[in-house]
Amino acid sequence: MNEIVLMSDPRVAAIPVAECGERLVDVRRSGSLLVDARQQDPADAFAYLRGGVLDRLLKAQAMLPQGLRLLFVEGYRPPSLQREYFEEYAGQLRVSHPEWPGGQVHSAASRYVSPPDIAPHSAGAAVDLTLADRSGRELDLGTRMNADPEESDGACYTHAHNIGEEARSNRKLLGSVLTAAGLVNYPTEWWHWSFGDRYWALATGKAAALYGPKEIPKEIPKEITPRRRSTGEG
């Protein structure tokens, strides 16, 4: 895909899901990734991913130059929370652009928060992450993680031109190792990468997604207190 295809594009929703049944696993158990708690919820759902996605993150991290690490911020997001995020952002856009029809609001909202029915995070297939040094200090990637298009004047787009050379170089490094490990980027968000979901299938020409929306596994308590969206996406 050379053009930017949004999550709301009908081609994404049209991809079938051949659910492989892979479990959600706690990324902290490997002890290999730096995990930031800024998106932590009471049940720690944020720290879970499908096992195959975690394996690929570890491969990507092994390709980084010495002294650099991947900094994991958010993985799995319960479908109910994804719906809350999407409706909240869509509501903000309706207020800011009362002249927009419903379809335009839906499309614009999907630049920053995936529609709940196809959201990669709710399949345990997506991760929001960045680069950090050995001590956990984040590198410059041009914007804060999860800056929306309005706030950042579009600098949140992966290939934005209105960022500095250091940030551009760091984005290129992050993208090179994650792509080599088999993940794909959502191009409106430099931090959002996924494997096995519908968007990944469309981007890579696969006939079906490996992972569909998944409910909270038994080892995670069912009740999760919704948290306000301090960041965003994907």
PDB file of C-alpha atoms in Angstrom:
ATOM      1  CA  MET A   1       0.000   0.000   0.000  1.00  0.00           C
ATOM      2  CA  ASN A   2       1.639   3.200  -1.180  1.00  0.00           C
ATOM      3  CA  GLU A   3      -1.230   5.504  -0.246  1.00  0.00           C
ATOM      4  CA  ILE A   4      -2.437   5.978   3.310  1.00  0.00           C
ATOM      5  CA  VAL A   5      -5.268   3.549   3.913  1.00  0.00           C
ATOM      6  CA  LEU A   6      -7.254   4.420   7.030  1.00  0.00           C
ATOM      7  CA  MET A   7      -8.673   1.850   9.429  1.00  0.00           C
ATOM      8  CA  SER A   8     -12.158   2.942   8.332  1.00  0.00           C
ATOM      9  CA  ASP A   9     -11.478   1.923   4.730  1.00  0.00           C
ATOM     10  CA  PRO A  10     -13.958  -0.778   3.635  1.00  0.00           C
ATOM     11  CA  ARG A  11     -11.046  -2.846   2.328  1.00  0.00           C
ATOM     12  CA  VAL A  12      -9.854  -3.359   5.910  1.00  0.00           C
ATOM     13  CA  ALA A  13     -13.231  -4.516   7.217  1.00  0.00           C
ATOM     14  CA  ALA A  14     -13.620  -6.806   4.197  1.00  0.00           C
ATOM     15  CA  ILE A  15     -10.616  -8.916   5.235  1.00  0.00           C
ATOM     16  CA  PRO A  16     -11.892 -12.158   6.812  1.00  0.00           C
ATOM     17  CA  VAL A  17     -10.491 -13.450  10.088  1.00  0.00           C
ATOM     18  CA  ALA A  18      -9.176 -17.001  10.317  1.00  0.00           C
ATOM     19  CA  GLU A  19      -8.719 -16.946  14.088  1.00  0.00           C
ATOM     20  CA  CYS A  20      -5.738 -19.085  15.020  1.00  0.00           C
ATOM     21  CA  GLY A  21      -6.591 -19.248  18.718  1.00  0.00           C
ATOM     22  CA  GLU A  22      -3.211 -18.000  19.919  1.00  0.00           C
ATOM     23  CA  ARG A  23      -3.235 -16.873  23.546  1.00  0.00           C
ATOM     24  CA  LEU A  24      -2.664 -13.430  24.959  1.00  0.00           C
ATOM     25  CA  VAL A  25       0.550 -13.379  26.995  1.00  0.00           C
ATOM     26  CA  ASP A  26       1.990 -10.886  29.470  1.00  0.00           C
ATOM     27  CA  VAL A  27       4.943  -9.160  27.776  1.00  0.00           C
ATOM     28  CA  ARG A  28       6.545  -8.513  31.171  1.00  0.00           C
ATOM     29  CA  ARG A  29       7.146 -12.214  31.760  1.00  0.00           C
ATOM     30  CA  SER A  30       9.936 -12.307  29.202  1.00  0.00           C
ATOM     31  CA  GLY A  31      11.861  -9.656  31.136  1.00  0.00           C
ATOM     32  CA  SER A  32      13.350  -8.494  27.841  1.00  0.00           C
ATOM     33  CA  LEU A  33      11.239  -5.465  26.984  1.00  0.00           C
ATOM     34  CA  LEU A  34      11.133  -2.139  28.765  1.00  0.00           C
ATOM     35  CA  VAL A  35       7.506  -1.625  29.808  1.00  0.00           C
ATOM     36  CA  ASP A  36       6.144   1.839  30.531  1.00  0.00           C
ATOM     37  CA  ALA A  37       3.178   2.050  32.909  1.00  0.00           C
ATOM     38  CA  ARG A  38       1.583   5.238  31.561  1.00  0.00           C
ATOM     39  CA  GLN A  39      -1.328   3.252  30.069  1.00  0.00           C
ATOM     40  CA  GLN A  40      -1.626   0.776  32.926  1.00  0.00           C
ATOM     41  CA  ASP A  41      -5.158  -0.189  33.902  1.00  0.00           C
ATOM     42  CA  PRO A  42      -6.262  -1.887  37.139  1.00  0.00           C
ATOM     43  CA  ALA A  43      -6.268  -5.339  35.519  1.00  0.00           C
ATOM     44  CA  ASP A  44      -2.976  -4.864  33.618  1.00  0.00           C
ATOM     45  CA  ALA A  45      -4.667  -5.701  30.314  1.00  0.00           C
ATOM     46  CA  PHE A  46      -2.416  -3.154  28.603  1.00  0.00           C
ATOM     47  CA  ALA A  47       0.628  -5.431  29.004  1.00  0.00           C
ATOM     48  CA  TYR A  48      -0.795  -8.357  27.033  1.00  0.00           C
ATOM     49  CA  LEU A  49      -0.205  -9.298  23.380  1.00  0.00           C
ATOM     50  CA  ARG A  50      -0.656 -12.372  21.232  1.00  0.00           C
ATOM     51  CA  GLY A  51       2.348 -14.628  21.629  1.00  0.00           C
ATOM     52  CA  GLY A  52       3.347 -14.319  17.986  1.00  0.00           C
ATOM     53  CA  VAL A  53       3.436 -10.536  18.202  1.00  0.00           C
ATOM     54  CA  LEU A  54       5.650 -10.636  21.283  1.00  0.00           C
ATOM     55  CA  ASP A  55       8.036 -13.054  19.554  1.00  0.00           C
ATOM     56  CA  ARG A  56       8.421 -10.578  16.711  1.00  0.00           C
ATOM     57  CA  LEU A  57       9.032  -7.670  19.060  1.00  0.00           C
ATOM     58  CA  LEU A  58      11.854  -9.578  20.693  1.00  0.00           C
ATOM     59  CA  LYS A  59      13.360 -10.287  17.270  1.00  0.00           C
ATOM     60  CA  ALA A  60      13.096  -6.601  16.392  1.00  0.00           C
ATOM     61  CA  GLN A  61      14.744  -5.548  19.625  1.00  0.00           C
ATOM     62  CA  ALA A  62      17.663  -7.903  18.964  1.00  0.00           C
ATOM     63  CA  MET A  63      18.339  -5.972  15.743  1.00  0.00           C
ATOM     64  CA  LEU A  64      18.696  -2.607  17.484  1.00  0.00           C
ATOM     65  CA  PRO A  65      22.136  -1.034  17.988  1.00  0.00           C
ATOM     66  CA  GLN A  66      23.764  -1.727  21.337  1.00  0.00           C
ATOM     67  CA  GLY A  67      22.358   0.440  24.106  1.00  0.00           C
ATOM     68  CA  LEU A  68      18.906   0.898  22.571  1.00  0.00           C
ATOM     69  CA  ARG A  69      15.683  -0.855  23.563  1.00  0.00           C
ATOM     70  CA  LEU A  70      12.074  -0.986  22.536  1.00  0.00           C
ATOM     71  CA  LEU A  71       9.844   0.773  25.057  1.00  0.00           C
ATOM     72  CA  PHE A  72       6.456  -0.958  25.206  1.00  0.00           C
ATOM     73  CA  VAL A  73       3.541   1.313  26.144  1.00  0.00           C
ATOM     74  CA  GLU A  74       0.294  -0.478  25.260  1.00  0.00           C
ATOM     75  CA  GLY A  75      -0.808  -3.740  23.701  1.00  0.00           C
ATOM     76  CA  TYR A  76      -4.185  -5.341  24.298  1.00  0.00           C
ATOM     77  CA  ARG A  77      -7.182  -3.069  24.738  1.00  0.00           C
ATOM     78  CA  PRO A  78     -10.596  -4.526  25.680  1.00  0.00           C
ATOM     79  CA  PRO A  79     -13.267  -3.961  22.996  1.00  0.00           C
ATOM     80  CA  SER A  80     -15.405  -1.903  25.378  1.00  0.00           C
ATOM     81  CA  LEU A  81     -12.517   0.467  26.081  1.00  0.00           C
ATOM     82  CA  GLN A  82     -11.705   0.744  22.376  1.00  0.00           C
ATOM     83  CA  ARG A  83     -15.317   1.744  21.742  1.00  0.00           C
ATOM     84  CA  GLU A  84     -15.120   4.375  24.478  1.00  0.00           C
ATOM     85  CA  TYR A  85     -11.954   5.873  22.970  1.00  0.00           C
ATOM     86  CA  PHE A  86     -13.393   5.961  19.463  1.00  0.00           C
ATOM     87  CA  GLU A  87     -16.670   7.575  20.522  1.00  0.00           C
ATOM     88  CA  GLU A  88     -14.853  10.125  22.658  1.00  0.00           C
ATOM     89  CA  TYR A  89     -12.597  11.272  19.824  1.00  0.00           C
ATOM     90  CA  ALA A  90     -15.424  11.234  17.275  1.00  0.00           C
ATOM     91  CA  GLY A  91     -17.402  13.429  19.670  1.00  0.00           C
ATOM     92  CA  GLN A  92     -14.556  15.926  19.827  1.00  0.00           C
ATOM     93  CA  LEU A  93     -14.463  16.086  16.033  1.00  0.00           C
ATOM     94  CA  ARG A  94     -18.231  16.653  15.838  1.00  0.00           C
ATOM     95  CA  VAL A  95     -17.879  19.617  18.155  1.00  0.00           C
ATOM     96  CA  SER A  96     -14.915  21.025  16.234  1.00  0.00           C
ATOM     97  CA  HIS A  97     -16.504  20.405  12.824  1.00  0.00           C
ATOM     98  CA  PRO A  98     -20.300  20.553  13.124  1.00  0.00           C
ATOM     99  CA  GLU A  99     -20.552  20.826   9.336  1.00  0.00           C
ATOM    100  CA  TRP A 100     -19.011  17.370   8.786  1.00  0.00           C
ATOM    101  CA  PRO A 101     -21.410  14.531   7.876  1.00  0.00           C
ATOM    102  CA  GLY A 102     -21.279  11.337   9.901  1.00  0.00           C
ATOM    103  CA  GLY A 103     -19.143   9.459   7.397  1.00  0.00           C
ATOM    104  CA  GLN A 104     -16.488  12.153   7.421  1.00  0.00           C
ATOM    105  CA  VAL A 105     -16.381  12.161  11.221  1.00  0.00           C
ATOM    106  CA  HIS A 106     -16.001   8.368  11.237  1.00  0.00           C
ATOM    107  CA  SER A 107     -13.178   8.471   8.695  1.00  0.00           C
ATOM    108  CA  ALA A 108     -11.347  11.325  10.411  1.00  0.00           C
ATOM    109  CA  ALA A 109     -11.648   9.639  13.808  1.00  0.00           C
ATOM    110  CA  SER A 110     -10.051   6.500  12.385  1.00  0.00           C
ATOM    111  CA  ARG A 111      -6.798   8.390  11.758  1.00  0.00           C
ATOM    112  CA  TYR A 112      -6.256   8.303  15.512  1.00  0.00           C
ATOM    113  CA  VAL A 113      -8.519   5.621  17.023  1.00  0.00           C
ATOM    114  CA  SER A 114      -9.471   2.448  15.184  1.00  0.00           C
ATOM    115  CA  PRO A 115     -13.171   1.688  14.703  1.00  0.00           C
ATOM    116  CA  PRO A 116     -14.063  -0.810  17.452  1.00  0.00           C
ATOM    117  CA  ASP A 117     -15.152  -3.626  15.128  1.00  0.00           C
ATOM    118  CA  ILE A 118     -11.741  -3.940  13.438  1.00  0.00           C
ATOM    119  CA  ALA A 119      -9.362  -2.507  16.072  1.00  0.00           C
ATOM    120  CA  PRO A 120      -5.981  -4.305  16.098  1.00  0.00           C
ATOM    121  CA  HIS A 121      -5.460  -3.533  19.799  1.00  0.00           C
ATOM    122  CA  SER A 122      -8.636  -5.425  20.711  1.00  0.00           C
ATOM    123  CA  ALA A 123      -7.295  -8.456  18.876  1.00  0.00           C
ATOM    124  CA  GLY A 124      -4.064  -8.346  20.891  1.00  0.00           C
ATOM    125  CA  ALA A 125      -2.309  -7.790  17.555  1.00  0.00           C
ATOM    126  CA  ALA A 126      -1.108  -4.198  17.930  1.00  0.00           C
ATOM    127  CA  VAL A 127       1.444  -2.446  20.066  1.00  0.00           C
ATOM    128  CA  ASP A 128       2.176   1.198  20.768  1.00  0.00           C
ATOM    129  CA  LEU A 129       5.874   1.600  21.387  1.00  0.00           C
ATOM    130  CA  THR A 130       8.913   3.792  20.968  1.00  0.00           C
ATOM    131  CA  LEU A 131      12.694   3.704  21.347  1.00  0.00           C
ATOM    132  CA  ALA A 132      14.621   4.282  24.556  1.00  0.00           C
ATOM    133  CA  ASP A 133      18.162   4.064  25.792  1.00  0.00           C
ATOM    134  CA  ARG A 134      19.284   1.484  28.301  1.00  0.00           C
ATOM    135  CA  SER A 135      18.041   3.570  31.237  1.00  0.00           C
ATOM    136  CA  GLY A 136      14.579   3.959  29.739  1.00  0.00           C
ATOM    137  CA  ARG A 137      14.955   7.538  28.506  1.00  0.00           C
ATOM    138  CA  GLU A 138      12.843   7.996  25.384  1.00  0.00           C
ATOM    139  CA  LEU A 139      14.532   9.053  22.178  1.00  0.00           C
ATOM    140  CA  ASP A 140      13.291  11.946  20.076  1.00  0.00           C
ATOM    141  CA  LEU A 141      10.759  10.695  17.552  1.00  0.00           C
ATOM    142  CA  GLY A 142       9.259  14.045  16.676  1.00  0.00           C
ATOM    143  CA  THR A 143       6.098  14.111  18.789  1.00  0.00           C
ATOM    144  CA  ARG A 144       4.951  12.713  22.062  1.00  0.00           C
ATOM    145  CA  MET A 145       3.585   9.236  21.657  1.00  0.00           C
ATOM    146  CA  ASN A 146      -0.095   9.306  20.671  1.00  0.00           C
ATOM    147  CA  ALA A 147      -0.194  12.975  19.737  1.00  0.00           C
ATOM    148  CA  ASP A 148      -3.277  13.417  17.555  1.00  0.00           C
ATOM    149  CA  PRO A 149      -3.171  14.976  14.062  1.00  0.00           C
ATOM    150  CA  GLU A 150      -4.681  18.248  15.266  1.00  0.00           C
ATOM    151  CA  GLU A 151      -2.280  18.673  18.171  1.00  0.00           C
ATOM    152  CA  SER A 152       0.816  17.777  16.157  1.00  0.00           C
ATOM    153  CA  ASP A 153      -0.118  19.469  12.871  1.00  0.00           C
ATOM    154  CA  GLY A 154       0.242  16.073  11.239  1.00  0.00           C
ATOM    155  CA  ALA A 155       3.711  15.369  12.663  1.00  0.00           C
ATOM    156  CA  CYS A 156       2.300  12.154  14.150  1.00  0.00           C
ATOM    157  CA  TYR A 157       2.180  10.724  10.627  1.00  0.00           C
ATOM    158  CA  THR A 158       5.077   8.307  10.242  1.00  0.00           C
ATOM    159  CA  HIS A 159       6.557  10.019   7.200  1.00  0.00           C
ATOM    160  CA  ALA A 160       5.742  13.600   8.220  1.00  0.00           C
ATOM    161  CA  HIS A 161       8.085  16.269   6.890  1.00  0.00           C
ATOM    162  CA  ASN A 162       7.685  18.696   9.788  1.00  0.00           C
ATOM    163  CA  ILE A 163      10.023  16.883  12.196  1.00  0.00           C
ATOM    164  CA  GLY A 164      13.760  17.208  12.828  1.00  0.00           C
ATOM    165  CA  GLU A 165      16.520  15.083  11.384  1.00  0.00           C
ATOM    166  CA  GLU A 166      17.163  13.221  14.632  1.00  0.00           C
ATOM    167  CA  ALA A 167      13.497  12.272  14.941  1.00  0.00           C
ATOM    168  CA  ARG A 168      13.397  11.214  11.301  1.00  0.00           C
ATOM    169  CA  SER A 169      16.452   9.022  11.806  1.00  0.00           C
ATOM    170  CA  ASN A 170      14.967   7.426  14.914  1.00  0.00           C
ATOM    171  CA  ARG A 171      11.684   6.714  13.147  1.00  0.00           C
ATOM    172  CA  LYS A 172      13.607   5.101  10.318  1.00  0.00           C
ATOM    173  CA  LEU A 173      15.499   2.890  12.779  1.00  0.00           C
ATOM    174  CA  LEU A 174      12.338   1.888  14.626  1.00  0.00           C
ATOM    175  CA  GLY A 175      10.582   1.105  11.373  1.00  0.00           C
ATOM    176  CA  SER A 176      13.458  -0.869   9.926  1.00  0.00           C
ATOM    177  CA  VAL A 177      13.672  -3.383  12.788  1.00  0.00           C
ATOM    178  CA  LEU A 178       9.911  -3.782  13.210  1.00  0.00           C
ATOM    179  CA  THR A 179       9.365  -4.234   9.484  1.00  0.00           C
ATOM    180  CA  ALA A 180      12.174  -6.782   9.351  1.00  0.00           C
ATOM    181  CA  ALA A 181      10.438  -8.689  12.151  1.00  0.00           C
ATOM    182  CA  GLY A 182       7.189  -8.824  10.159  1.00  0.00           C
ATOM    183  CA  LEU A 183       5.110  -6.015  11.679  1.00  0.00           C
ATOM    184  CA  VAL A 184       3.348  -3.260   9.740  1.00  0.00           C
ATOM    185  CA  ASN A 185       2.835   0.372  10.668  1.00  0.00           C
ATOM    186  CA  TYR A 186      -0.360   2.407  10.692  1.00  0.00           C
ATOM    187  CA  PRO A 187       1.009   5.413   8.787  1.00  0.00           C
ATOM    188  CA  THR A 188      -0.921   8.084  10.667  1.00  0.00           C
ATOM    189  CA  GLU A 189       0.779   6.993  13.908  1.00  0.00           C
ATOM    190  CA  TRP A 190       4.512   6.373  13.986  1.00  0.00           C
ATOM    191  CA  TRP A 191       4.220   4.413  17.249  1.00  0.00           C
ATOM    192  CA  HIS A 192       1.500   1.931  16.168  1.00  0.00           C
ATOM    193  CA  TRP A 193       2.642  -1.422  14.767  1.00  0.00           C
ATOM    194  CA  SER A 194       0.794  -4.692  14.324  1.00  0.00           C
ATOM    195  CA  PHE A 195       0.975  -8.271  13.139  1.00  0.00           C
ATOM    196  CA  GLY A 196      -1.774 -10.739  12.296  1.00  0.00           C
ATOM    197  CA  ASP A 197      -4.722  -8.316  12.240  1.00  0.00           C
ATOM    198  CA  ARG A 198      -6.882  -7.212   9.306  1.00  0.00           C
ATOM    199  CA  TYR A 199      -4.765  -4.144   8.572  1.00  0.00           C
ATOM    200  CA  TRP A 200      -1.630  -6.285   8.492  1.00  0.00           C
ATOM    201  CA  ALA A 201      -3.341  -8.733   6.132  1.00  0.00           C
ATOM    202  CA  LEU A 202      -4.334  -5.956   3.730  1.00  0.00           C
ATOM    203  CA  ALA A 203      -0.876  -4.372   3.842  1.00  0.00           C
ATOM    204  CA  THR A 204       0.917  -7.647   3.189  1.00  0.00           C
ATOM    205  CA  GLY A 205      -1.510  -9.172   0.688  1.00  0.00           C
ATOM    206  CA  LYS A 206      -2.629 -12.017   2.954  1.00  0.00           C
ATOM    207  CA  ALA A 207      -6.018 -13.608   2.343  1.00  0.00           C
ATOM    208  CA  ALA A 208      -7.117 -13.428   5.983  1.00  0.00           C
ATOM    209  CA  ALA A 209      -6.178 -12.081   9.383  1.00  0.00           C
ATOM    210  CA  LEU A 210      -4.814 -14.453  12.007  1.00  0.00           C
ATOM    211  CA  TYR A 211      -6.292 -12.634  14.987  1.00  0.00           C
ATOM    212  CA  GLY A 212      -9.775 -11.241  15.571  1.00  0.00           C
ATOM    213  CA  PRO A 213     -11.237  -9.276  18.511  1.00  0.00           C
ATOM    214  CA  LYS A 214     -10.614 -11.110  21.747  1.00  0.00           C
ATOM    215  CA  GLU A 215     -12.148 -10.826  25.161  1.00  0.00           C
ATOM    216  CA  ILE A 216     -10.134 -10.639  28.357  1.00  0.00           C
ATOM    217  CA  PRO A 217      -8.565 -14.020  29.186  1.00  0.00           C
ATOM    218  CA  LYS A 218      -9.452 -15.814  32.389  1.00  0.00           C
ATOM    219  CA  GLU A 219      -6.219 -14.891  34.110  1.00  0.00           C
ATOM    220  CA  ILE A 220      -7.120 -11.190  33.851  1.00  0.00           C
ATOM    221  CA  PRO A 221     -10.022  -9.979  36.051  1.00  0.00           C
ATOM    222  CA  LYS A 222     -13.174  -9.266  34.065  1.00  0.00           C
ATOM    223  CA  GLU A 223     -13.780  -5.810  35.518  1.00  0.00           C
ATOM    224  CA  ILE A 224     -11.545  -3.083  34.173  1.00  0.00           C
ATOM    225  CA  THR A 225     -12.126   0.463  35.298  1.00  0.00           C
ATOM    226  CA  PRO A 226     -12.087   2.559  32.114  1.00  0.00           C
ATOM    227  CA  ARG A 227      -9.262   5.072  32.042  1.00  0.00           C
ATOM    228  CA  ARG A 228      -9.407   8.403  30.306  1.00  0.00           C
ATOM    229  CA  ARG A 229      -7.594   8.495  26.980  1.00  0.00           C
ATOM    230  CA  SER A 230      -4.447  10.429  27.812  1.00  0.00           C
ATOM    231  CA  THR A 231      -2.844   9.200  24.644  1.00  0.00           C
ATOM    232  CA  GLY A 232      -4.665   7.584  21.827  1.00  0.00           C
ATOM    233  CA  GLU A 233      -4.799   5.537  18.849  1.00  0.00           C
ATOM    234  CA  GLY A 234      -4.724   2.875  16.933  1.00  0.00           C
TER     235      GLY A 234
END
